JSON list of C-alpha atoms in Angstrom, two decimals:
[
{"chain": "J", "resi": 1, "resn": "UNK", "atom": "CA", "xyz": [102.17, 87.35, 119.19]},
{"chain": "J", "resi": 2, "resn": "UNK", "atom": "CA", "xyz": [98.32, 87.04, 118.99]},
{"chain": "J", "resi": 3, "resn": "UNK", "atom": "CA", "xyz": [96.70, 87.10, 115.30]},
{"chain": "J", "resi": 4, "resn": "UNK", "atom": "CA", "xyz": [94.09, 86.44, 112.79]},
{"chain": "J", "resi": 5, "resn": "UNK", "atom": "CA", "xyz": [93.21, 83.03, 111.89]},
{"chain": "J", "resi": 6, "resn": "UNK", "atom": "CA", "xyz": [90.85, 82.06, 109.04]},
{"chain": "J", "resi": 7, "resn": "UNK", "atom": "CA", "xyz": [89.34, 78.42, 108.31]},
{"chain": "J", "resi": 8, "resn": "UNK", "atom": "CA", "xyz": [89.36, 77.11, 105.70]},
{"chain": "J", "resi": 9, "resn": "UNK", "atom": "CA", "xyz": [92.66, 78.00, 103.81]},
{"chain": "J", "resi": 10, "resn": "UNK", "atom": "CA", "xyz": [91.13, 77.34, 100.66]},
{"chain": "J", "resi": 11, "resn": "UNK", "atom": "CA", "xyz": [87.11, 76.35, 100.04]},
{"chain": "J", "resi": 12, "resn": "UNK", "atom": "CA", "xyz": [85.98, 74.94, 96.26]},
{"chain": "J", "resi": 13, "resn": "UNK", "atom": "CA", "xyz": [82.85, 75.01, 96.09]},
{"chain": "J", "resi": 14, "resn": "UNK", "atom": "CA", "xyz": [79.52, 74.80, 93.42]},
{"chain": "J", "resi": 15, "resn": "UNK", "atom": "CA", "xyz": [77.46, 77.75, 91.79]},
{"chain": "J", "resi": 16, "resn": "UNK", "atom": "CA", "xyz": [74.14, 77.93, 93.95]},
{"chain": "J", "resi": 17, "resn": "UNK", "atom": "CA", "xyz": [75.65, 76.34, 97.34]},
{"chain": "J", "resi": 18, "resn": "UNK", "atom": "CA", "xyz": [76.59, 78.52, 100.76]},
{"chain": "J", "resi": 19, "resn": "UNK", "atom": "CA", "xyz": [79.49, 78.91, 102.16]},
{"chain": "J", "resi": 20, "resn": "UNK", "atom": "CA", "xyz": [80.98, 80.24, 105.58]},
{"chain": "J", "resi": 21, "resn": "UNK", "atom": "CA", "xyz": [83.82, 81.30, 105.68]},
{"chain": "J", "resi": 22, "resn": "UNK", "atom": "CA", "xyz": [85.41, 81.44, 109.22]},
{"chain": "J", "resi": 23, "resn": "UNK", "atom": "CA", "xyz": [87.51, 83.94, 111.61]},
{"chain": "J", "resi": 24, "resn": "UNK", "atom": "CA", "xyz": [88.72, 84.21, 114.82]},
{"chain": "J", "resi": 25, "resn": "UNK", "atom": "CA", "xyz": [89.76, 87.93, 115.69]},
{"chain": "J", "resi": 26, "resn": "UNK", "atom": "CA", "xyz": [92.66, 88.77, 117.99]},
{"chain": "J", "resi": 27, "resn": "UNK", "atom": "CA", "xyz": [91.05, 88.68, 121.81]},
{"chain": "J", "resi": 28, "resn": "UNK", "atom": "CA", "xyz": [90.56, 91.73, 122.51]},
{"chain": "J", "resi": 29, "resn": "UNK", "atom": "CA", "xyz": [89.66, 93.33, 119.74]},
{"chain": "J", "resi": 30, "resn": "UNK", "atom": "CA", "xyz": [86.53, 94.90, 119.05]},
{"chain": "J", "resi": 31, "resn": "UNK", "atom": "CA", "xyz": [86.28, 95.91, 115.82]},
{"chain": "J", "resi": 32, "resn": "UNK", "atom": "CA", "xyz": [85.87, 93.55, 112.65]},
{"chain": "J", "resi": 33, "resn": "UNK", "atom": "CA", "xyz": [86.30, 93.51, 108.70]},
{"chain": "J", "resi": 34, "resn": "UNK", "atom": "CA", "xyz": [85.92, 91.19, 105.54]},
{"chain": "J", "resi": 35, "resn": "UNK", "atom": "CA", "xyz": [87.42, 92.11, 102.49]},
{"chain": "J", "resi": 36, "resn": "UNK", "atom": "CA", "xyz": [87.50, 90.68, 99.34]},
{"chain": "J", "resi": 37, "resn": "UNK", "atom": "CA", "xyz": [89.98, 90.49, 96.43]},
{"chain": "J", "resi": 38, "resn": "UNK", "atom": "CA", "xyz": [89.78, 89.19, 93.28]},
{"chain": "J", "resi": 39, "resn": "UNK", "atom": "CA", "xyz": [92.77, 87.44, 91.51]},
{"chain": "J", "resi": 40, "resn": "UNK", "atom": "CA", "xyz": [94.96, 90.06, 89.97]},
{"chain": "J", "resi": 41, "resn": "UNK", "atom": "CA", "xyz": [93.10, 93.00, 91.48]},
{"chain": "J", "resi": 42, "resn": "UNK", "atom": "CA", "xyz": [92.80, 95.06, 94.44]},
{"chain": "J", "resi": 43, "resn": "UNK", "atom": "CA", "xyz": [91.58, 94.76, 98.11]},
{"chain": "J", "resi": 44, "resn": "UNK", "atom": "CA", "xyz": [88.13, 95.38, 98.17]},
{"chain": "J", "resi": 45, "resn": "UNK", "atom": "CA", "xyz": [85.73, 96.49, 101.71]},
{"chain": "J", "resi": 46, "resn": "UNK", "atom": "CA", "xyz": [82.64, 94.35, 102.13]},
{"chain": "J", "resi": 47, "resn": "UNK", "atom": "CA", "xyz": [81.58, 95.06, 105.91]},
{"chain": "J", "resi": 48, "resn": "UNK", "atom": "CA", "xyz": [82.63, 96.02, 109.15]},
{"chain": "J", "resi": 49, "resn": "UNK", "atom": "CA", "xyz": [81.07, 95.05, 112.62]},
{"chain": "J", "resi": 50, "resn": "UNK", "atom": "CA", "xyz": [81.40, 96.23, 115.97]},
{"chain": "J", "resi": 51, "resn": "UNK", "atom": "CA", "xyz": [79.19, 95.78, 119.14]},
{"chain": "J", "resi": 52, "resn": "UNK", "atom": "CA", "xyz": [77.25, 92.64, 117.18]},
{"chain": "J", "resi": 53, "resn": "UNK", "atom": "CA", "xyz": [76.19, 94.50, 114.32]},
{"chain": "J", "resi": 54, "resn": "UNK", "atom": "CA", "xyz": [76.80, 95.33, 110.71]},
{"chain": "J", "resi": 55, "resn": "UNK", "atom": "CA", "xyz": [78.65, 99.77, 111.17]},
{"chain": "J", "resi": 56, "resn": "UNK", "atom": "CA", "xyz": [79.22, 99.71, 107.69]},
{"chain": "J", "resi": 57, "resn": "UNK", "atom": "CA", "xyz": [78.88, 97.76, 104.29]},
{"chain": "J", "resi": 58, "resn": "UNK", "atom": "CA", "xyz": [80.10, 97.94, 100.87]},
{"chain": "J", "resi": 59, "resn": "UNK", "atom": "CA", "xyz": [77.67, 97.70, 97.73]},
{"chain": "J", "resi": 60, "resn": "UNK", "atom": "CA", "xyz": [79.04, 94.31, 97.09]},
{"chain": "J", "resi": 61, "resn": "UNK", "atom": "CA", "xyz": [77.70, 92.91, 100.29]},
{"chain": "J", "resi": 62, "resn": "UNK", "atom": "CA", "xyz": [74.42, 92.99, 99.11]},
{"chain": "J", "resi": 63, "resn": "UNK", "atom": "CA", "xyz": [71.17, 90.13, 100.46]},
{"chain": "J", "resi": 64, "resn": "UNK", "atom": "CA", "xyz": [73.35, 87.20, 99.47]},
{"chain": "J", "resi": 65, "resn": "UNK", "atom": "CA", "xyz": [76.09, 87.78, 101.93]},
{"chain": "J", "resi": 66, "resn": "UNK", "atom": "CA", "xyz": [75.73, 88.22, 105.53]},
{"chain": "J", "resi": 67, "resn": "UNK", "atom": "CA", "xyz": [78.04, 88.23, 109.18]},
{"chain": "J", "resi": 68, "resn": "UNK", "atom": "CA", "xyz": [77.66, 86.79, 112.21]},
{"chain": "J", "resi": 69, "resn": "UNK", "atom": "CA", "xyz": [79.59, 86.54, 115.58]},
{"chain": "J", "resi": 70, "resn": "UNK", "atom": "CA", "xyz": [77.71, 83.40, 117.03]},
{"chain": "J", "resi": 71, "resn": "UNK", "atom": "CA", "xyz": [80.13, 83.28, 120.04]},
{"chain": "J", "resi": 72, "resn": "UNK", "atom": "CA", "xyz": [83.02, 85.35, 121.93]},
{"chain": "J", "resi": 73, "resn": "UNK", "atom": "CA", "xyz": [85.49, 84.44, 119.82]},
{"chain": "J", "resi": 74, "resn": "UNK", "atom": "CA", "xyz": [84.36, 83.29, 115.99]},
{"chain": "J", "resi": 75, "resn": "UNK", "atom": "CA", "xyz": [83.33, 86.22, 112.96]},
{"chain": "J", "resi": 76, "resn": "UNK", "atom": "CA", "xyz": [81.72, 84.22, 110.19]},
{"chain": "J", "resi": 77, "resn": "UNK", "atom": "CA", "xyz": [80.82, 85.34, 106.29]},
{"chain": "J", "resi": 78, "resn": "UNK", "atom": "CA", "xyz": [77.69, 83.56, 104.72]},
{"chain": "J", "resi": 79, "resn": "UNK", "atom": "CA", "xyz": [77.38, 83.51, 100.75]},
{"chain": "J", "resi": 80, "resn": "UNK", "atom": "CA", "xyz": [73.82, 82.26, 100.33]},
{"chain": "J", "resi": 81, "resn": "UNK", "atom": "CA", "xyz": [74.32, 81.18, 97.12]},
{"chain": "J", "resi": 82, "resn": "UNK", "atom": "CA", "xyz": [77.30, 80.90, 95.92]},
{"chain": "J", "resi": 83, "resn": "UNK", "atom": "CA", "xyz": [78.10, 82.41, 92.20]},
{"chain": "J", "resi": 84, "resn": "UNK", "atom": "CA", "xyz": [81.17, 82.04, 89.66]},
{"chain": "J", "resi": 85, "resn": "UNK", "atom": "CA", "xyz": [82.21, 85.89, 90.29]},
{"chain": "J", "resi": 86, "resn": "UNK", "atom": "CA", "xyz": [82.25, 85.16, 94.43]},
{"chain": "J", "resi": 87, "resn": "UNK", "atom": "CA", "xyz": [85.52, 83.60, 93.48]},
{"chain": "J", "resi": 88, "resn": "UNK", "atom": "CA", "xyz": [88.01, 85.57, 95.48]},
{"chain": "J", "resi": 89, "resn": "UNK", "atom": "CA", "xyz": [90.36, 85.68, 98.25]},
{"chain": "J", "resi": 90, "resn": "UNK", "atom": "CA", "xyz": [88.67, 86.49, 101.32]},
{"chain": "J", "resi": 91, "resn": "UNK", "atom": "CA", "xyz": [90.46, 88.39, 104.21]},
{"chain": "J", "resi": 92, "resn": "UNK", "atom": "CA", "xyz": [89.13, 88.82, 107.56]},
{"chain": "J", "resi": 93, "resn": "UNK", "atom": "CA", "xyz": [90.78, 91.64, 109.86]},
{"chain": "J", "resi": 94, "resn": "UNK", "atom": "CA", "xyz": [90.53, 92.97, 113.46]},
{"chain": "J", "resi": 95, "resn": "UNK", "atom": "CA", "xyz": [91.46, 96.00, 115.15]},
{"chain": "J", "resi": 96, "resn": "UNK", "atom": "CA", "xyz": [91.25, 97.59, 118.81]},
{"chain": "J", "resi": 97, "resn": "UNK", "atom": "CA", "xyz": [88.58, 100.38, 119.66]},
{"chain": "J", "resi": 98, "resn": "UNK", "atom": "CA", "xyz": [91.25, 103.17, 120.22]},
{"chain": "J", "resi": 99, "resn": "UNK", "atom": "CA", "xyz": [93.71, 102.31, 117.10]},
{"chain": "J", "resi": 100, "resn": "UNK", "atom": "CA", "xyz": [93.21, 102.54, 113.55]},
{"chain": "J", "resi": 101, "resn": "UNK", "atom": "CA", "xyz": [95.93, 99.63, 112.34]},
{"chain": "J", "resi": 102, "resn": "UNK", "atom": "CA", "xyz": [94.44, 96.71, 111.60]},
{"chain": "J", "resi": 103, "resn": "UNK", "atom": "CA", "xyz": [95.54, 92.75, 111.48]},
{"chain": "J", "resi": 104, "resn": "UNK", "atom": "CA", "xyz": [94.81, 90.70, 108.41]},
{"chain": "J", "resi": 105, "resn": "UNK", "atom": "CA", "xyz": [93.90, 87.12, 108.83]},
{"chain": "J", "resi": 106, "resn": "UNK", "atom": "CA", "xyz": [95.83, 84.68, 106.37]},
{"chain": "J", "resi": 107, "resn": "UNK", "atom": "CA", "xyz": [92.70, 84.81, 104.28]},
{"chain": "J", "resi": 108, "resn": "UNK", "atom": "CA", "xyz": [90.46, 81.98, 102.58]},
{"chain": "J", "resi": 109, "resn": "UNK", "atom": "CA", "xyz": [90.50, 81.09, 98.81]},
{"chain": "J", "resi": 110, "resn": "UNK", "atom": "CA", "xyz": [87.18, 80.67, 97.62]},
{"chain": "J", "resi": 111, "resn": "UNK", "atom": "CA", "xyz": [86.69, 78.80, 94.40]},
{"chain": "J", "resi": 112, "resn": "UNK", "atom": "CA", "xyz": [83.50, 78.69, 92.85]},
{"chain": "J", "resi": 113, "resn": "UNK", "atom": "CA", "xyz": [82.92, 76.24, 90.37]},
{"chain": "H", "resi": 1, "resn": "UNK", "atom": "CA", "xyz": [83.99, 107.84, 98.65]},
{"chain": "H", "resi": 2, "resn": "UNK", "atom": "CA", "xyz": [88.25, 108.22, 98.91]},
{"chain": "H", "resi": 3, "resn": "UNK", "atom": "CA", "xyz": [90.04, 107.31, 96.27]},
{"chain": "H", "resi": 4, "resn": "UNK", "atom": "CA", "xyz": [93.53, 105.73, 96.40]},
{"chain": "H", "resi": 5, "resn": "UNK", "atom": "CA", "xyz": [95.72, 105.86, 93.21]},
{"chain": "H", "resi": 6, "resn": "UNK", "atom": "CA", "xyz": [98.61, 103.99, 92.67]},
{"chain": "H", "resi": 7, "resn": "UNK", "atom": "CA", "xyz": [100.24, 105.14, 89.16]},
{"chain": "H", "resi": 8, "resn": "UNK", "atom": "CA", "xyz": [102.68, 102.72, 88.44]},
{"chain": "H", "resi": 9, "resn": "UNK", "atom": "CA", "xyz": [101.57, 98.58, 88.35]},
{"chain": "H", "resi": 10, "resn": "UNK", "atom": "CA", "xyz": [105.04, 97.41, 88.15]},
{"chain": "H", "resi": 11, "resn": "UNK", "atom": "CA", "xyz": [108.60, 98.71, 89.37]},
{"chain": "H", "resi": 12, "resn": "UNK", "atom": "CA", "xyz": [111.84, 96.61, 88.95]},
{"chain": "H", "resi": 13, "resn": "UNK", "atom": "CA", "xyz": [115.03, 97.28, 91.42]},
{"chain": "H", "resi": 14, "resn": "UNK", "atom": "CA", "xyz": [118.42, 96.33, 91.45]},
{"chain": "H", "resi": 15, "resn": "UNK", "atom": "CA", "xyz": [119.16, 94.18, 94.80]},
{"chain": "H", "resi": 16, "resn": "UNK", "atom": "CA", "xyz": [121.04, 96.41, 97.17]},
{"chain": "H", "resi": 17, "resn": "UNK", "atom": "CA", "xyz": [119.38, 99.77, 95.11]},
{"chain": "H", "resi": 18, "resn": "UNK", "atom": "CA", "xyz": [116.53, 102.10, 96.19]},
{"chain": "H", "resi": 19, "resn": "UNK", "atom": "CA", "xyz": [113.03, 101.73, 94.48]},
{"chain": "H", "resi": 20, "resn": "UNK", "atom": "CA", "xyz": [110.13, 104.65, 95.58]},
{"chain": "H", "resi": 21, "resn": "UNK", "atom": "CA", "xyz": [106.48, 103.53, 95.46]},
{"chain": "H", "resi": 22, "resn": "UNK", "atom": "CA", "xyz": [104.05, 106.25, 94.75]},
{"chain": "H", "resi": 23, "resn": "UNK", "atom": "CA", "xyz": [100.10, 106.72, 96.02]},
{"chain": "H", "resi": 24, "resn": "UNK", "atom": "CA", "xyz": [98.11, 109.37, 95.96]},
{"chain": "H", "resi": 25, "resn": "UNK", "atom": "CA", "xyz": [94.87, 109.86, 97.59]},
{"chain": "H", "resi": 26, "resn": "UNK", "atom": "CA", "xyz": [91.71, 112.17, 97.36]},
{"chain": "H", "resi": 27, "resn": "UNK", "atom": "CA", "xyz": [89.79, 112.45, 100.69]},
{"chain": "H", "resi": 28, "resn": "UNK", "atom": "CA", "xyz": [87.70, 115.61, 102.64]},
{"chain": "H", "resi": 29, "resn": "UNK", "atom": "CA", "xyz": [89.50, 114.54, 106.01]},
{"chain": "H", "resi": 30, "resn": "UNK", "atom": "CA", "xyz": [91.58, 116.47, 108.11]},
{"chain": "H", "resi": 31, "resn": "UNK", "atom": "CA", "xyz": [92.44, 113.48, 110.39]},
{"chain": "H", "resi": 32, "resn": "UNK", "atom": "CA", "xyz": [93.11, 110.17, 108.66]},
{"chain": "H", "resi": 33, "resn": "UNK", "atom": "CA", "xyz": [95.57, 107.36, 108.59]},
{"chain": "H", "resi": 34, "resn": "UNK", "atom": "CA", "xyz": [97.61, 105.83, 105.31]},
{"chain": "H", "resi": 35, "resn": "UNK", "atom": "CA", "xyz": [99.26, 102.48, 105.14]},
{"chain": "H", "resi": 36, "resn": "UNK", "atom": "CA", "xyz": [101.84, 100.57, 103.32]},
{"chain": "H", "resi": 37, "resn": "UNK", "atom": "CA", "xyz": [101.13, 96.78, 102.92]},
{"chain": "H", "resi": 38, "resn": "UNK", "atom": "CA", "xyz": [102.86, 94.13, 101.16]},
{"chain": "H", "resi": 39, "resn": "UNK", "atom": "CA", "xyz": [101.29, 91.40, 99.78]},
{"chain": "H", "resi": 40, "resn": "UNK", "atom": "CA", "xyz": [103.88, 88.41, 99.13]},
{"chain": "H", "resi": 41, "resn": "UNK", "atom": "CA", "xyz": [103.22, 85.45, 96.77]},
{"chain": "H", "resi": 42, "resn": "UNK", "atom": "CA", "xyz": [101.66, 83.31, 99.91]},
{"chain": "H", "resi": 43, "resn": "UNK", "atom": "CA", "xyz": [98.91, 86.11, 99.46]},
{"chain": "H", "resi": 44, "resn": "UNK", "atom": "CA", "xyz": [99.32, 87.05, 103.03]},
{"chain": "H", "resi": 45, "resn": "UNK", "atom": "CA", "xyz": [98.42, 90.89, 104.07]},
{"chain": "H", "resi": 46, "resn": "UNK", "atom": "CA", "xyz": [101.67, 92.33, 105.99]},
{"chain": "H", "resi": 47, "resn": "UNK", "atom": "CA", "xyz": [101.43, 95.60, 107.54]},
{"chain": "H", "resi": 48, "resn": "UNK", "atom": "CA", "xyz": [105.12, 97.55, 106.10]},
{"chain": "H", "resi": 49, "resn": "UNK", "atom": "CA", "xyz": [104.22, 101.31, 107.58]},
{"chain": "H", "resi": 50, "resn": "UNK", "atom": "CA", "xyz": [101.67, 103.48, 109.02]},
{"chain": "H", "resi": 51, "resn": "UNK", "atom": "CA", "xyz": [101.51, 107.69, 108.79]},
{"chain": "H", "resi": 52, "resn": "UNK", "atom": "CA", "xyz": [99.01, 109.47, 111.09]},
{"chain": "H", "resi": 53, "resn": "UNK", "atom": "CA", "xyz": [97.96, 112.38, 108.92]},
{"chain": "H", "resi": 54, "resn": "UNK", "atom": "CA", "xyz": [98.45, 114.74, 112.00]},
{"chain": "H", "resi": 55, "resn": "UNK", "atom": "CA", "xyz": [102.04, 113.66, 112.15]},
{"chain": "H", "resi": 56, "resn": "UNK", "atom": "CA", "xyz": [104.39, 116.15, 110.28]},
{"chain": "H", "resi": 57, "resn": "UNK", "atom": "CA", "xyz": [107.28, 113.48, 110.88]},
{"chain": "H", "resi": 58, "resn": "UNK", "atom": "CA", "xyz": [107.80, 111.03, 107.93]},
{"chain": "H", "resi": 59, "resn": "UNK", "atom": "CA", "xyz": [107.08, 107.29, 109.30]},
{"chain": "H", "resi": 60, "resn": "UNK", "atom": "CA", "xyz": [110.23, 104.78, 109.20]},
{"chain": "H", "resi": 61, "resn": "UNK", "atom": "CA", "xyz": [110.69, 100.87, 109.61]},
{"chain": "H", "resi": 62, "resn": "UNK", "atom": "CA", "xyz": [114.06, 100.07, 109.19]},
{"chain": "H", "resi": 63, "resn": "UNK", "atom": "CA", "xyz": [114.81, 100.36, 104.81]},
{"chain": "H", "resi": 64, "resn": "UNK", "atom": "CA", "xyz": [110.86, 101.17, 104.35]},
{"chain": "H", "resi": 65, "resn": "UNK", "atom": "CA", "xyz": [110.14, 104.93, 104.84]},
{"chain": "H", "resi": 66, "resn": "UNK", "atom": "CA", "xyz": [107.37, 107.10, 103.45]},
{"chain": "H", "resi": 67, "resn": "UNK", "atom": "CA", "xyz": [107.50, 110.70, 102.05]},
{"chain": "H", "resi": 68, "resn": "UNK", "atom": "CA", "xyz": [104.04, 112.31, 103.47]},
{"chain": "H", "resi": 69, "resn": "UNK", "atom": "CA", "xyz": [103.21, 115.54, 101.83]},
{"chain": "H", "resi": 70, "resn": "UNK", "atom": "CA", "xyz": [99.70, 116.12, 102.99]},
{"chain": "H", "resi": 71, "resn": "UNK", "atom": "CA", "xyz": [99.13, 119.26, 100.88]},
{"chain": "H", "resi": 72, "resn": "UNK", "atom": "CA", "xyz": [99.73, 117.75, 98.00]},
{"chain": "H", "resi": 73, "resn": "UNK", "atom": "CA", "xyz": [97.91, 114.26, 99.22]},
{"chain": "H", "resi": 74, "resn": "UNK", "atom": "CA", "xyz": [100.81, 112.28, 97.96]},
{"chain": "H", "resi": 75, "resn": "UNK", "atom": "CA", "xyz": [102.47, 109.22, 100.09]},
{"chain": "H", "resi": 76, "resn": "UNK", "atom": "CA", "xyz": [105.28, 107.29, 98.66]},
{"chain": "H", "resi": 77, "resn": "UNK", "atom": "CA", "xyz": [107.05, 104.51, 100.13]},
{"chain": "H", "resi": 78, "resn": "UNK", "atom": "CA", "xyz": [110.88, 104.03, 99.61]},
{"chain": "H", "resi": 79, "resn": "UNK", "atom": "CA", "xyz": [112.34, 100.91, 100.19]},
{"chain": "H", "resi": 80, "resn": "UNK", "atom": "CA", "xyz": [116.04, 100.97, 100.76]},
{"chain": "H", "resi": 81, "resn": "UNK", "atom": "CA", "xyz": [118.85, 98.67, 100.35]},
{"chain": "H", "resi": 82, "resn": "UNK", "atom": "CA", "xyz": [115.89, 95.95, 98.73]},
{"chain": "H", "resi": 83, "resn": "UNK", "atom": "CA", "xyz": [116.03, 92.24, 98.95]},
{"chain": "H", "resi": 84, "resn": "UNK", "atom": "CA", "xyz": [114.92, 89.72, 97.29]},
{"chain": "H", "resi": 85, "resn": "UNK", "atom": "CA", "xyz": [112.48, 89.04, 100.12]},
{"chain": "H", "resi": 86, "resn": "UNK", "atom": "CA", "xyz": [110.79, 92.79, 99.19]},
{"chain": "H", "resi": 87, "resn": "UNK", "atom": "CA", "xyz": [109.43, 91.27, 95.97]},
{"chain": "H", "resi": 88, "resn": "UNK", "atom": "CA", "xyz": [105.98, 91.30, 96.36]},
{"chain": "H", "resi": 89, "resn": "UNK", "atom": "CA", "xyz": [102.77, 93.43, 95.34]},
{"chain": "H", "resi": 90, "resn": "UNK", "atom": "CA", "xyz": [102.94, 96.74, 97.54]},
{"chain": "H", "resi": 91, "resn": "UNK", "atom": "CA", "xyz": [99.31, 98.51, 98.46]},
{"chain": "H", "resi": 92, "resn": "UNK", "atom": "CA", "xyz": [98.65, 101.67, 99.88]},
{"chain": "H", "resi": 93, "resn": "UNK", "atom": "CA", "xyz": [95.48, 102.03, 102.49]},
{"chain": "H", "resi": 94, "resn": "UNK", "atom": "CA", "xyz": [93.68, 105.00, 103.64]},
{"chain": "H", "resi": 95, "resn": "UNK", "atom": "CA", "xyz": [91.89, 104.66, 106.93]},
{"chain": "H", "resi": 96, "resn": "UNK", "atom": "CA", "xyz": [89.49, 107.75, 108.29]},
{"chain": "H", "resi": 97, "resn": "UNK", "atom": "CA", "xyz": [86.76, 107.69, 111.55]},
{"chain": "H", "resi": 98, "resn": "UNK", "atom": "CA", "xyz": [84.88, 104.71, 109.56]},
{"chain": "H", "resi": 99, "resn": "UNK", "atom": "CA", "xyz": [88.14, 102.88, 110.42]},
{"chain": "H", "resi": 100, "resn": "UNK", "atom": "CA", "xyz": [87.56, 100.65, 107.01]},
{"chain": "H", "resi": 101, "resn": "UNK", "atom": "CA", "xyz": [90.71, 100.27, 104.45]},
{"chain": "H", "resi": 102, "resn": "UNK", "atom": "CA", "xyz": [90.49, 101.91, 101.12]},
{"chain": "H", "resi": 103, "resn": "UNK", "atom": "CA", "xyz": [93.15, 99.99, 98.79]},
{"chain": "H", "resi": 104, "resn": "UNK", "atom": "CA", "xyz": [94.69, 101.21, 95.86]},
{"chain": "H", "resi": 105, "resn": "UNK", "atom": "CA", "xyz": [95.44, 99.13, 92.89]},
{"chain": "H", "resi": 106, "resn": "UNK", "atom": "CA", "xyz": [98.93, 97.66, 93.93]},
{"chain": "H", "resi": 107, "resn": "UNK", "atom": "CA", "xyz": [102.67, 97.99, 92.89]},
{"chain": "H", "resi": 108, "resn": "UNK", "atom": "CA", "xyz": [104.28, 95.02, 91.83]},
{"chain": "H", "resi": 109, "resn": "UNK", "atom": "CA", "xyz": [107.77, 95.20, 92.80]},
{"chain": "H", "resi": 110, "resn": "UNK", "atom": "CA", "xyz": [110.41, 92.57, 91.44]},
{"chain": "H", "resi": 111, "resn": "UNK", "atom": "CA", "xyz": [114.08, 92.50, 92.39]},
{"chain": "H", "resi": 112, "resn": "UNK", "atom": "CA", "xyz": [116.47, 91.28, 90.56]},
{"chain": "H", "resi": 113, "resn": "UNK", "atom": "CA", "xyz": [119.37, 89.62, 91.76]}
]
């Protein structure tokens, strides 16, 4: 069964760096997410993207982060520079045009340090 | 903005007993989708059920079934006959024509043995 994968599983990184945190949607899906949740706390929206641009973003997402899709198949999330509350678990997810269900991507533990 | 509330942080259930998850959500909508998803130790985002809001019919998956009462904007899950695989942290979604989650806070559900 086709799914979500996210690279890296877990990324530690220092206060002031970038990161990019990696996806690769199911094929043919058009639709894509990043969400973000904080240890001990809930799932939180950050953006969505369809048709190679940003349809919707959360007040978290604000200059420092940013999405690409550089090819067919890869959805990236760029933290500029990285700070201590970016620490989070990262989930990427994907969904068809005509269904609202969408598949979560194992998700990428950011540490920032 | 919806809002997703999920009253209770923890439940405990006997193995083999009947535990009932409760969410309740605030939203303008007449057409929307709601979600069950368990979120195991590994951290992992696992779709459990969906409801389409136009759907009188209560959704079931095997033990997990949902009690829909769109009136009263209420959606609980009940998981039946629970194993000790069920432990986990249990969220409920709302999805509208945005198509982006909104989480509540999470259940914490522990079985005991």
């Amino acid at each position: 069964e086709p799914e979500v994968t996210q690279t890296p599983s877990h990324q530690v990184t220092q206060m002031g760096q970038e990161v990019i945190l990696r996806c690769v949607p199911i094929s043919n899906h058009l639709y894509f997410y990043w969400y973000r949740q904080i240890l001990g706390q809930k799932v939180e929206f950050l953006v969505s993207f369809y048709n190679n641009e940003i349809s919707e973003k959360s007040e978290i997402f604000d200059d420092q982060f940013s999405v690409e899709r550089p090819d067919g198949s890869n959805f990236t999330l760029k933290i500029r520079s990285t700070k201590l509350e970016d620490s989070a678990m990262y989930f990427c997810a994907s969904t068809k045009s005509d269904s609202y269900e969408q598949y979560f991507g194992p998700g990428t533990r950011l540490t920032v340090t | 903005a919806q809002t997703v509330t999920q009253s209770q942080p923890e439940m405990s259930v006997q193995e083999a007993e009947t535990v009932t998850l409760s969410c309740t959500y605030d939203t303008s909508e007449s057409d929307y989708y709601l979600f069950w998803y368990k979120q195991p130790p590994s951290r992992q985002m696992i779709l459990v059920i969906r409801q389409e809001a136009y759907k009188q019919q209560n959704a079931t998956e095997n033990r997990f079934s949902v009690n829909f009462q769109k009136a009263a904007k209420s959606f609980s899950l009940k998981i039946s006959d629970s194993q000790l695989g069920d432990a986990a942290m249990y969220f409920c979604a709302y999805s509208s024509n945005d198509y982006k989650l909104s989480f509540g806070a999470g259940t914490t559900v522990t079985v005991r043995a």
